[in-house]
CSV table of C-alpha atoms in Angstrom, one decimal:
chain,number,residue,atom,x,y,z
A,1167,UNK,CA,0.0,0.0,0.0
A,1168,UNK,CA,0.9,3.7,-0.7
A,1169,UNK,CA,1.9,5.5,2.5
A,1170,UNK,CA,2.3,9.3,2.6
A,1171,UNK,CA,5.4,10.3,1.0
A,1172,UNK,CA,8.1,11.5,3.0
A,1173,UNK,CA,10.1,13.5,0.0
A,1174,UNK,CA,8.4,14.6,-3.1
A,1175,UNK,CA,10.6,16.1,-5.9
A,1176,UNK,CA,9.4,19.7,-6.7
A,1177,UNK,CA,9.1,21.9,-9.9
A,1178,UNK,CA,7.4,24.9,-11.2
A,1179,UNK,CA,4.2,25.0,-13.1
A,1180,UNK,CA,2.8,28.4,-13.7
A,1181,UNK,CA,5.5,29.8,-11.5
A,1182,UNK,CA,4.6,27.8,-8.7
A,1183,UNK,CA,6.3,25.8,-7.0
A,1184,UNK,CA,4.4,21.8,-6.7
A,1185,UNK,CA,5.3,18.4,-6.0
A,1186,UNK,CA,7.2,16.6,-8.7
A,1187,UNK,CA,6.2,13.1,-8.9
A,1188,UNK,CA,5.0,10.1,-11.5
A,1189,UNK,CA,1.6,10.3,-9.7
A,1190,UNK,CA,1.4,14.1,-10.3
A,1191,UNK,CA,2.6,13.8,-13.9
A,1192,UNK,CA,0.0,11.0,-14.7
A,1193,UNK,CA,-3.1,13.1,-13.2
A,1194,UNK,CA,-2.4,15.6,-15.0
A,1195,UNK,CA,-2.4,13.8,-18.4
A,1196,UNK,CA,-5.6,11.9,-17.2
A,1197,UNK,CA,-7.1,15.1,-15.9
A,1198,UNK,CA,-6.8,17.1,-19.4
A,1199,UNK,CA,-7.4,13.7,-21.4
A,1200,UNK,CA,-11.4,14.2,-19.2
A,1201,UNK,CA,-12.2,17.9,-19.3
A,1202,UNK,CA,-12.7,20.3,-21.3
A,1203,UNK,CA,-9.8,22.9,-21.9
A,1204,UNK,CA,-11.6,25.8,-19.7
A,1205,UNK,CA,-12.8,22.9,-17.2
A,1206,UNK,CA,-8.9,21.4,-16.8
A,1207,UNK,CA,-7.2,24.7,-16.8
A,1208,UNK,CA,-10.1,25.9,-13.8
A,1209,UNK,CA,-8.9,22.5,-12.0
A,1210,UNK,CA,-5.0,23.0,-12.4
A,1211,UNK,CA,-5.1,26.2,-11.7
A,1212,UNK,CA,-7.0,25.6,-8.6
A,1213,UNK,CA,-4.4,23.2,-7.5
A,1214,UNK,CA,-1.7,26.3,-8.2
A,1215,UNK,CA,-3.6,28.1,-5.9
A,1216,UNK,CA,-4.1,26.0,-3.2
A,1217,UNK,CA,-0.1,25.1,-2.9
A,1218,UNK,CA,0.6,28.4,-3.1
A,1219,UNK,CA,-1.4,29.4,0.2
A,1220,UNK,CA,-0.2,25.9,1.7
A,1221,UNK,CA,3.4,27.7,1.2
A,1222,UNK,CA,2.4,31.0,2.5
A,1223,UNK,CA,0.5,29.9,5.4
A,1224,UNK,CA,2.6,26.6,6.1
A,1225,UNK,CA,0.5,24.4,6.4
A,1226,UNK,CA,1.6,20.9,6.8
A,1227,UNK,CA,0.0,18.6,4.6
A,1228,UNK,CA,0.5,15.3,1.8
A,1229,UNK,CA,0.8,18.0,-0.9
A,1230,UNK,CA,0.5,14.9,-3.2
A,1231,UNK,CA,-3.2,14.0,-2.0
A,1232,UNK,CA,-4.1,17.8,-2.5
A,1233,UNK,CA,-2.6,17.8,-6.0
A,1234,UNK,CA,-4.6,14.2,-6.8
A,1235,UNK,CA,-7.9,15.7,-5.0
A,1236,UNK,CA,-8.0,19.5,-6.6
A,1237,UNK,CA,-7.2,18.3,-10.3
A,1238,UNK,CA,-9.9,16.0,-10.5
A,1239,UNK,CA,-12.6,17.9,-8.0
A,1240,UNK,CA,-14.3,18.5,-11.2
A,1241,UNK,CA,-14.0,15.0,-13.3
A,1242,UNK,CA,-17.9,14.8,-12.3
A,1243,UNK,CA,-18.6,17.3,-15.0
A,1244,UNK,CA,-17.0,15.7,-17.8
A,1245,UNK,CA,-18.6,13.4,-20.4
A,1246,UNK,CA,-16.5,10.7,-19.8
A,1247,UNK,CA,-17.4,10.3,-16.2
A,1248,UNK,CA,-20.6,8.7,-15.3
A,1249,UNK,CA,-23.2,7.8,-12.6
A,1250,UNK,CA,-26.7,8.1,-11.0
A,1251,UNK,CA,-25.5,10.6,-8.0
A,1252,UNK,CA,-24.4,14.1,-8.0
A,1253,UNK,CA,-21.9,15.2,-9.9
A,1254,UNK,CA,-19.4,15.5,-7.3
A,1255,UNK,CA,-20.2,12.3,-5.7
A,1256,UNK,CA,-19.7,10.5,-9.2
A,1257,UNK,CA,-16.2,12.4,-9.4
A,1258,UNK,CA,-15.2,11.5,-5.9
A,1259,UNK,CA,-15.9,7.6,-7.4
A,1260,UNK,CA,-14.1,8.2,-10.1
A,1261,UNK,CA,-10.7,10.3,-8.7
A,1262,UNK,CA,-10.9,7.3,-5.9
A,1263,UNK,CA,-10.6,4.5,-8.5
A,1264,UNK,CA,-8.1,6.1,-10.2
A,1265,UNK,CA,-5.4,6.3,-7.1
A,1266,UNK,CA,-6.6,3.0,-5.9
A,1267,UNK,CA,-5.6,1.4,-9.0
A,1268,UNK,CA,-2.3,2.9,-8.4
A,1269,UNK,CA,-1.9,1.1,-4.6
A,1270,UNK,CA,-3.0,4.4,-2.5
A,1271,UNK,CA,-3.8,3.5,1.6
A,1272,UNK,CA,-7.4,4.1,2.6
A,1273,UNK,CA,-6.7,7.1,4.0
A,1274,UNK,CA,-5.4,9.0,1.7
A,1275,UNK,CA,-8.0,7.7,-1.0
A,1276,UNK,CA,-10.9,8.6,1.4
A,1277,UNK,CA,-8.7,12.6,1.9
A,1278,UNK,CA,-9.2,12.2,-2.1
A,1279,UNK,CA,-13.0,11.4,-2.2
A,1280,UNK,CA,-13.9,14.3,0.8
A,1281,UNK,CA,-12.0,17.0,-1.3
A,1282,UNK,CA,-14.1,15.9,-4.3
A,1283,UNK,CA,-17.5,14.8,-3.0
A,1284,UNK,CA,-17.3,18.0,-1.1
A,1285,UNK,CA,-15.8,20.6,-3.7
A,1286,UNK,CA,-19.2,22.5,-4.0
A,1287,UNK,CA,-19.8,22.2,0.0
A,1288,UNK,CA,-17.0,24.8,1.4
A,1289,UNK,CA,-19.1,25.5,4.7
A,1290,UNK,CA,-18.3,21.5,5.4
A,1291,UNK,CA,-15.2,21.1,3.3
A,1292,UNK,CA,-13.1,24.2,5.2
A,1293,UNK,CA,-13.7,22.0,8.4
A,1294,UNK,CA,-12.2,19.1,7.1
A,1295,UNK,CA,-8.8,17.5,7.2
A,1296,UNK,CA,-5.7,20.1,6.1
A,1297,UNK,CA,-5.9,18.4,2.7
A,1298,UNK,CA,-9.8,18.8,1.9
A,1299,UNK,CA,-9.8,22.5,3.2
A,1300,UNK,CA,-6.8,23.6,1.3
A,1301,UNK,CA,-7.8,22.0,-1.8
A,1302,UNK,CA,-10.8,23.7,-1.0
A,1303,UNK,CA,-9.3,27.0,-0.2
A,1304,UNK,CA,-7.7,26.6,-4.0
A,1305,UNK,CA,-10.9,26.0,-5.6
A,1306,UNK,CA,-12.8,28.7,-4.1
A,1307,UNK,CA,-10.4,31.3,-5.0
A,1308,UNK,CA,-11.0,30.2,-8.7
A,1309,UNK,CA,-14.4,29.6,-8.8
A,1310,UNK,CA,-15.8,32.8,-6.7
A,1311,UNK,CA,-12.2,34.9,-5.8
A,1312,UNK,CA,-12.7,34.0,-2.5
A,1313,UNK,CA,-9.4,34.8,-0.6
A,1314,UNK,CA,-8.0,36.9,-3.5
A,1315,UNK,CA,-6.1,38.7,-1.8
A,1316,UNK,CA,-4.0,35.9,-0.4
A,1317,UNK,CA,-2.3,35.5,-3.9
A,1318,UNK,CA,0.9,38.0,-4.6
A,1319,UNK,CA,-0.6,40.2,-7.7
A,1320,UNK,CA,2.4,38.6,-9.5
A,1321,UNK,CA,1.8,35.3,-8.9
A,1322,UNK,CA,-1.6,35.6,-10.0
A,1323,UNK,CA,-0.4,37.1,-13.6
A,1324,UNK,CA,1.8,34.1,-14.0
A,1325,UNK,CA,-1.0,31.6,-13.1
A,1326,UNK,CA,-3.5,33.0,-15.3
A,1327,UNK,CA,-1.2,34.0,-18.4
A,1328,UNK,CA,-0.1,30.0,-18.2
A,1329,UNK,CA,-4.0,29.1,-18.0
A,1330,UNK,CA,-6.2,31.1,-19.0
A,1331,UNK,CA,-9.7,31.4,-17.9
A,1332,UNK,CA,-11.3,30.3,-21.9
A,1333,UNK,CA,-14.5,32.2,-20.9
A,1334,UNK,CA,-15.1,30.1,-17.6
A,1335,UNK,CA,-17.8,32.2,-16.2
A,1336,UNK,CA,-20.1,31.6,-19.5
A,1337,UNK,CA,-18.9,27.7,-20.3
A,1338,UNK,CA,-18.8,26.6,-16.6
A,1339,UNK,CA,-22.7,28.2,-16.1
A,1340,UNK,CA,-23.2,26.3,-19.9
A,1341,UNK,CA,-22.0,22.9,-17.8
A,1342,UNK,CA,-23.8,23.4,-14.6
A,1343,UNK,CA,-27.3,24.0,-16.7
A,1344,UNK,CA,-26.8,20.9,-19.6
A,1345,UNK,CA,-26.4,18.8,-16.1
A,1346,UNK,CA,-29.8,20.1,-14.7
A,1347,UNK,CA,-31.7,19.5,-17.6
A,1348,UNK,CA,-30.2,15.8,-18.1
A,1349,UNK,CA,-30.6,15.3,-14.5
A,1350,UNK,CA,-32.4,17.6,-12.4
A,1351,UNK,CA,-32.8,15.1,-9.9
A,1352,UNK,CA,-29.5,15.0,-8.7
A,1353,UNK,CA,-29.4,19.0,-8.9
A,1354,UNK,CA,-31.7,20.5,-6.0
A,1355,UNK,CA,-28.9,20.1,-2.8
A,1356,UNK,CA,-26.1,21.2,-4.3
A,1357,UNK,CA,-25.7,24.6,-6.6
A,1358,UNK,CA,-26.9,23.6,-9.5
A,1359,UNK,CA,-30.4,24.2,-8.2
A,1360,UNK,CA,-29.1,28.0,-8.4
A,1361,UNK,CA,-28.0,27.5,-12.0
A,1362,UNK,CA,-31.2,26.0,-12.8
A,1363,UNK,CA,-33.8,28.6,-10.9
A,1364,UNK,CA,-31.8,31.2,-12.6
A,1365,UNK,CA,-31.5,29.8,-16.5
A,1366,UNK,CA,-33.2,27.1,-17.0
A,1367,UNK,CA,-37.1,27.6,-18.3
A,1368,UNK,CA,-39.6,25.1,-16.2
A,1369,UNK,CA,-37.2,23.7,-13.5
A,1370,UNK,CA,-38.8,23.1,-10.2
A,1371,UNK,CA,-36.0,22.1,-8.0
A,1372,UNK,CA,-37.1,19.6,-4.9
A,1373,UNK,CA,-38.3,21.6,-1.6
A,1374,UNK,CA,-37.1,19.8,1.5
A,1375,UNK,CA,-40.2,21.8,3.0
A,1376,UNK,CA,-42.2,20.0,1.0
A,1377,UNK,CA,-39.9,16.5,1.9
A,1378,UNK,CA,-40.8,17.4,5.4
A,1379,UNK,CA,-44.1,18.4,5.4
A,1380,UNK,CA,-45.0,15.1,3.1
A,1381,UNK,CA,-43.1,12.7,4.9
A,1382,UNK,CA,-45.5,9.5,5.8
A,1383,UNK,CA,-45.9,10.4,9.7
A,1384,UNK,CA,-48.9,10.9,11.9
A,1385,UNK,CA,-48.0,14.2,13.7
């Protein structure tokens, strides 16, 4: 079984510095093979971000688990990933059997399927293990700008100049609503239901008032 590293090789990658390894190498191929090109440069450059505040806050982490976890957070969006559960739930399936093909311990493959299964959850994901929250930390800042300001203004040139944003905003919002027309049922607890109350004509998202109020009890 794969333990936690004790040395990983290092290199840069949009002027940041992350862990050189096979594993990294190979995600990255399988990650960009998946995704769309806006989709796997939102994913790597989430992962730039997150090591870069692992670095400035020092946090002490397996910097390998959150390169795995961040790149694929979003493999539940892609065509070639498949399932009856939410998106992020049938990523977390899929980023899991990827590293456990590869010999990973339990724990580090169940750090991998928290960081994906809850990459849209950050109020429960920030409260997680090092590894889920910094991944986390990484993918908020590139989804929403959250914590913006903890990237040096010159770092943030370099990331985005090396992957650029392809018109996220528009394609990523394109994603979200294709997924909640195909499969509104797995959209109403997770922020898709936004997506879909917002551009999609006729969705009716599911009311946990209504869940309650309906459930098969006497009161």
């Amino acid at each position: 079984m794969t333990t936690r590293p004790a040395v990983l090789g290092a290199r840069l990658i949009g002027g940041v510095s992350v862990p050189d390894s096979p594993l990294t190498t190979e995600v990255l191929e399988y990650a960009q093979k998946l995704y769309e090109p806006y989709l796997f440069n939102h994913a790597v450059r989430s992962w730039l971000f997150a090591a870069k505040i692992g670095r400035l806050k020092g946090i002490d982490c397996d910097l390998e688990v959150v390169a795995v976890g961040t790149i694929l957070h979003d493999i539940g969006l892609a065509s070639g990933v498949s399932g009856s559960n939410r998106f992020e739930v049938n990523g977390a399936a899929a980023a899991t059997s990827f590293v456990n093909e590869r010999g990973f311990s339990n724990r580090r493959s169940q750090l991998i399927w928290d960081l994906v299964a809850l990459c849209s959850s950050p109020s429960l994901a920030l409260h997680k293990e090092a590894e889920v929250a910094l991944g986390t930390m990484g993918i908020g800042l590139d989804w929403g700008g959250f914590g913006l300001e903890l990237i040096p203004s010159a770092d943030m040139t370099e990331i985005l100049r090396t992957f650029p944003r392809l018109k996220m905003k528009d394609k990523f919002a394109e994603t979200c609503c294709h997924l909640v027309t195909a499969r509104p049922e797995t959209s109403s607890d997770n922020f898709l239901r936004d997506f879909g109350e917002r551009f999609v004509p006729g969705y009716r998202p599911i009311s946990a008032v209504d869940l309650l109020m309906n459930a098969p009890f006497e009161e």
